[in-house]
Tab-separated table of C-alpha atoms in Angstrom:
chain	number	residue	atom	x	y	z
A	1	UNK	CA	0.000	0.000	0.000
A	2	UNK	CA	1.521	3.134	-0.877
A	3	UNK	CA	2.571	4.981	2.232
A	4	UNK	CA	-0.035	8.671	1.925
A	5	UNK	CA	-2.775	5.666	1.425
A	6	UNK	CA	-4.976	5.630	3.853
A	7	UNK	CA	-6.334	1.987	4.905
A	8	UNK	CA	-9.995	0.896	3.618
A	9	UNK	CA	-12.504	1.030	6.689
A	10	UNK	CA	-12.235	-1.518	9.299
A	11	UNK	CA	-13.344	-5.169	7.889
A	12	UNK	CA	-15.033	-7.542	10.859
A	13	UNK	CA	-11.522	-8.839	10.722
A	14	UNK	CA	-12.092	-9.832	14.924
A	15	UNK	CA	-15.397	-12.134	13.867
A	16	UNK	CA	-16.760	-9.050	15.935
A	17	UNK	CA	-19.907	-9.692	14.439
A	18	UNK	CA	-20.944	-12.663	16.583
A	19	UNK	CA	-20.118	-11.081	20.120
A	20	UNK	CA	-22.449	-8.764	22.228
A	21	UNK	CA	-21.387	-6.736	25.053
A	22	UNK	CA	-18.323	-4.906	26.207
A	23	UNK	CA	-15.166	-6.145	24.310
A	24	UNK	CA	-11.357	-5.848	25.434
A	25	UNK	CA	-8.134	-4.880	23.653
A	26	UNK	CA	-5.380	-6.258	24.584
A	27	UNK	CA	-2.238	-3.660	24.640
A	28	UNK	CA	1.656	-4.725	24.516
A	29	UNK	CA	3.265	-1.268	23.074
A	30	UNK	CA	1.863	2.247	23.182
A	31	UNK	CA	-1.560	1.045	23.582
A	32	UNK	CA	-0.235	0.874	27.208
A	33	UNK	CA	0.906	4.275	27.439
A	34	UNK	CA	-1.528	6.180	24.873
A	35	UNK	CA	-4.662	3.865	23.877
A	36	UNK	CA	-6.465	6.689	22.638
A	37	UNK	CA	-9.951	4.980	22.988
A	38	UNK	CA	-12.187	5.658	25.395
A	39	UNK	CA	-12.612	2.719	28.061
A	40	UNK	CA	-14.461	1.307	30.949
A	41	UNK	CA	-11.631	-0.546	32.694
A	42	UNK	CA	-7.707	-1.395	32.183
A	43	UNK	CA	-6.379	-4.524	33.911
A	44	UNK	CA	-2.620	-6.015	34.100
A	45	UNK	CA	-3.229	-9.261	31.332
A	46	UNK	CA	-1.114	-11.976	30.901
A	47	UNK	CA	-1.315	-13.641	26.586
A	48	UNK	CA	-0.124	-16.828	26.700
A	49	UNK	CA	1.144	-18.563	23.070
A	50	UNK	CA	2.985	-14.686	21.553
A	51	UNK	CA	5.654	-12.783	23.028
A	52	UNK	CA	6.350	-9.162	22.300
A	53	UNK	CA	9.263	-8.274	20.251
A	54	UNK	CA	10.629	-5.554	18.562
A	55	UNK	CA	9.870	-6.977	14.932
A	56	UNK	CA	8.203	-4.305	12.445
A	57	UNK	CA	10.043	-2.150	10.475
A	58	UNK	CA	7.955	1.487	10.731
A	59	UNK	CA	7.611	3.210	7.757
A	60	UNK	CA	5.463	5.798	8.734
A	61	UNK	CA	5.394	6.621	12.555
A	62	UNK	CA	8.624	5.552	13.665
A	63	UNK	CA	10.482	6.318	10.833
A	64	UNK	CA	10.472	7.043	6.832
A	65	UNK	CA	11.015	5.051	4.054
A	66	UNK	CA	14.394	7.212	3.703
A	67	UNK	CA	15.179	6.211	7.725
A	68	UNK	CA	13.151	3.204	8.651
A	69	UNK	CA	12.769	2.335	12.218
A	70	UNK	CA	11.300	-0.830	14.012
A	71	UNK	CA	8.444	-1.229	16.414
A	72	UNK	CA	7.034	-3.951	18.488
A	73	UNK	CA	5.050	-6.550	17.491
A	74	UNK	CA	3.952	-9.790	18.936
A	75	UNK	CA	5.189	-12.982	17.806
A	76	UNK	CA	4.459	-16.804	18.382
A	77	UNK	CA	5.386	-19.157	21.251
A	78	UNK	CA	6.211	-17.626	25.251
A	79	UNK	CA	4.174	-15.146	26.941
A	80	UNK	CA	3.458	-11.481	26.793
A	81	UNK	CA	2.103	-9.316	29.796
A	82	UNK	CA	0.432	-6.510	28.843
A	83	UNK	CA	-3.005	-3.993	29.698
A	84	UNK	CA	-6.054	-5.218	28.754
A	85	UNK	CA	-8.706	-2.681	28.013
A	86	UNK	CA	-12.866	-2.941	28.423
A	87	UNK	CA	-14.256	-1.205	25.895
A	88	UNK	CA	-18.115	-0.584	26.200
A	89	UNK	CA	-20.386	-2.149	23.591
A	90	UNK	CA	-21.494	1.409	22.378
A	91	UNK	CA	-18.167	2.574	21.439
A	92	UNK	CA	-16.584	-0.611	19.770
A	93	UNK	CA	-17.210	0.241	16.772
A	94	UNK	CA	-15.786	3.665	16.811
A	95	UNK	CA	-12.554	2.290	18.808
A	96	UNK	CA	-12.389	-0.665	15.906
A	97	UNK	CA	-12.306	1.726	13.198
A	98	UNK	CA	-9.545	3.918	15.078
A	99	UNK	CA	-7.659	0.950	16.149
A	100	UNK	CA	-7.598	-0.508	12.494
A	101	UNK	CA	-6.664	2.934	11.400
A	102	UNK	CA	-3.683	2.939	13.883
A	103	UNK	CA	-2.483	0.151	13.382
A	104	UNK	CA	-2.606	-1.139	9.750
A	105	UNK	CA	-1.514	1.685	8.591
A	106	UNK	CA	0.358	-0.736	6.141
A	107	UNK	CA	-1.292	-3.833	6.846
A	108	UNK	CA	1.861	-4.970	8.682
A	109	UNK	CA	-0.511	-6.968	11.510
A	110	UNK	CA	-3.135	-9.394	11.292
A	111	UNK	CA	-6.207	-8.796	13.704
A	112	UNK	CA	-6.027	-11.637	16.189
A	113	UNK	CA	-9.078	-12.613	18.922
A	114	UNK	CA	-7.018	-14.328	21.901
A	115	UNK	CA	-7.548	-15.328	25.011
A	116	UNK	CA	-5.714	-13.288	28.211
A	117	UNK	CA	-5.914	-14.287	31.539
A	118	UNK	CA	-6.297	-10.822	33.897
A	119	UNK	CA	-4.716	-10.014	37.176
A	120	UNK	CA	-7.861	-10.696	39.132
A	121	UNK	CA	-7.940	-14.548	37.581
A	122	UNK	CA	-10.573	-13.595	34.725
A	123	UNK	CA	-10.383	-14.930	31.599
A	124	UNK	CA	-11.351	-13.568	28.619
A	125	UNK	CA	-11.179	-12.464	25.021
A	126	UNK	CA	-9.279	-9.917	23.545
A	127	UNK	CA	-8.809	-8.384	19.806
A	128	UNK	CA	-5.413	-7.126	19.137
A	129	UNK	CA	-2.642	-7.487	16.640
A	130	UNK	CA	-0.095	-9.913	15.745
A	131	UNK	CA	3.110	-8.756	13.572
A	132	UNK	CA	2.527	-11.240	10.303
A	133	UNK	CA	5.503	-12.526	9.424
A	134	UNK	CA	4.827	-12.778	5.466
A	135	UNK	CA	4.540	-8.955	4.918
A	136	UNK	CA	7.695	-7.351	3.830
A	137	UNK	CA	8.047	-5.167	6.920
A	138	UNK	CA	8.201	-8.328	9.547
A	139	UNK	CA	11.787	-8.080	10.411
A	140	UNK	CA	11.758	-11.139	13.466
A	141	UNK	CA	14.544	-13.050	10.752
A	142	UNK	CA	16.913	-10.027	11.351
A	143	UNK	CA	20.180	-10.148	13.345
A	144	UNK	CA	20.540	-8.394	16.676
A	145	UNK	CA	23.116	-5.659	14.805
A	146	UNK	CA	20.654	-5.124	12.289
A	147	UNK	CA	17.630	-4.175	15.044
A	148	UNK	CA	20.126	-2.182	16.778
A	149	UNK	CA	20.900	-0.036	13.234
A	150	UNK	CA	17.001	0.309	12.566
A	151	UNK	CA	16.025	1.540	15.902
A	152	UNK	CA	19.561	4.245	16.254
A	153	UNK	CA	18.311	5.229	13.262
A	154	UNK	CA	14.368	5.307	13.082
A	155	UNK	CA	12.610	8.629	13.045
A	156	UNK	CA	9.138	9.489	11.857
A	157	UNK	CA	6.451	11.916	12.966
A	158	UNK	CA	5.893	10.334	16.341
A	159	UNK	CA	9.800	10.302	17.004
A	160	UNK	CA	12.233	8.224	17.241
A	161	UNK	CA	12.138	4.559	17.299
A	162	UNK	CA	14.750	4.428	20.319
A	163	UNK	CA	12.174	6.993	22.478
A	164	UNK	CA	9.324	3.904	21.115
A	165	UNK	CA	11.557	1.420	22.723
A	166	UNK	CA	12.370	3.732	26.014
A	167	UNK	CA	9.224	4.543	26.829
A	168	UNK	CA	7.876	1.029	26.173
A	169	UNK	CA	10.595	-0.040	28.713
A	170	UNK	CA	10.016	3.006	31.387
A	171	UNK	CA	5.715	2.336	31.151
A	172	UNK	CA	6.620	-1.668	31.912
A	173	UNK	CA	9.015	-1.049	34.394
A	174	UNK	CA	6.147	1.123	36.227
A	175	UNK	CA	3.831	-1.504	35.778
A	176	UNK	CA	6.372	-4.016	37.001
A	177	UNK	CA	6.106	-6.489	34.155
A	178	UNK	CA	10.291	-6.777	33.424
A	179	UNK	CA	11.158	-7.636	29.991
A	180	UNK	CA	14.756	-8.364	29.916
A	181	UNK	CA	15.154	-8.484	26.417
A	182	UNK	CA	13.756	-5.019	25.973
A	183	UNK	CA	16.133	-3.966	28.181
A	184	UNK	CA	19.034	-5.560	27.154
A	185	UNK	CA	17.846	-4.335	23.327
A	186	UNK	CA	17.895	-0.366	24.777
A	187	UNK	CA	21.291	-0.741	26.775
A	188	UNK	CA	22.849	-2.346	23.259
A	189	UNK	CA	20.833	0.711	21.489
A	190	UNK	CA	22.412	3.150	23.645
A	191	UNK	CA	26.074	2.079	23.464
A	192	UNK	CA	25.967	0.853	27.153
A	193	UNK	CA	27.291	-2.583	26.367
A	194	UNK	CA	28.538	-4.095	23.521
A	195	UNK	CA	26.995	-6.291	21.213
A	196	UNK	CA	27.400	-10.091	21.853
């Protein structure tokens, strides 16, 4: 899709169609920091079967065609802890439409329905979205010095794909979910230890 294309309205890509009631979203990036939807409730969730990674090359908000950047996605196999938002019935549709224009921008995630498990023992469904690894921004086959070069150099409109990876790293660390590869991925980012 060429990149000042904007994406086609939002397609019942969730199987949205079948449900009634509230719905959650399930957030492992920004979403945590800046979900931009209106909701009735966030809880701590735990996604069991993807893990979060920092596997899309950005194009457009995290960096350029001229200076791409990379982004998080979620991947198959481990675990990803995360915030999982309640959205009332009433405004799904208008927080489906902004979430789909959000985030496939390029068409670089699939929509996913999974299951989370929340911090109070609930279980239930949420829609969010998985980095597809046939589209040619999926970068999870790239070497660690490769990431490293895409996120130093990765800067769109929304900044800088290093300040994407901080502040990713500073919201989970206040949540108290610790992702030691993030971390490890910012201090090799920042020149604070060498590569392996």
């Amino acid at each position: 899709m060429p990149q000042d294309q904007e994406p086609s309205p939002a397609p019942a890509t969730w199987g949205e169609e079948a449900e009634a009631g509230d719905r959650w979203v399930f957030g492992y990036g920004s979403l945590m920091w800046n979900p931009g939807f209106p909701f009735q409730e966030r809880r701590a969730a735990l996604l069991r079967g993807y893990h979060r990674d920092m596997c899309v090359v950005s194009l457009r908000y995290r960096g350029t065609p001229e200076r791409p950047g990379l982004v998080l996605g979620l991947r198959g196999r481990g675990s990803c802890r995360g915030l999982a938002y309640r959205v009332a019935a009433a405004d799904w549709r208008a927080v489906r439409d902004y979430l789909h224009e959000r985030e496939m921008t390029t068409y670089a995630y699939r929509p996913r329905r999974v299951g989370a498990v929340l911090d109070d023992g609930r279980r239930v469904a949420c829609h969010t979205f998985v980095a597809d690894p046939h589209h040619p921004q999926y970068a999870g086959h790239l070497d660690l010095p490769e990431r490293v070069r895409l996120i130093r150099q990765g800067e769109g409109p929304r900044g800088t794909a290093r300040a994407y990876l901080a502040s990713t790293v500073d919201h989970l660390d206040d949540l108290g979910i610790r992702d030691g590869h993030l971390h490890d991925l910012l201090d090799w980012v920042d020149g604070a230890r060498p590569l392996p």
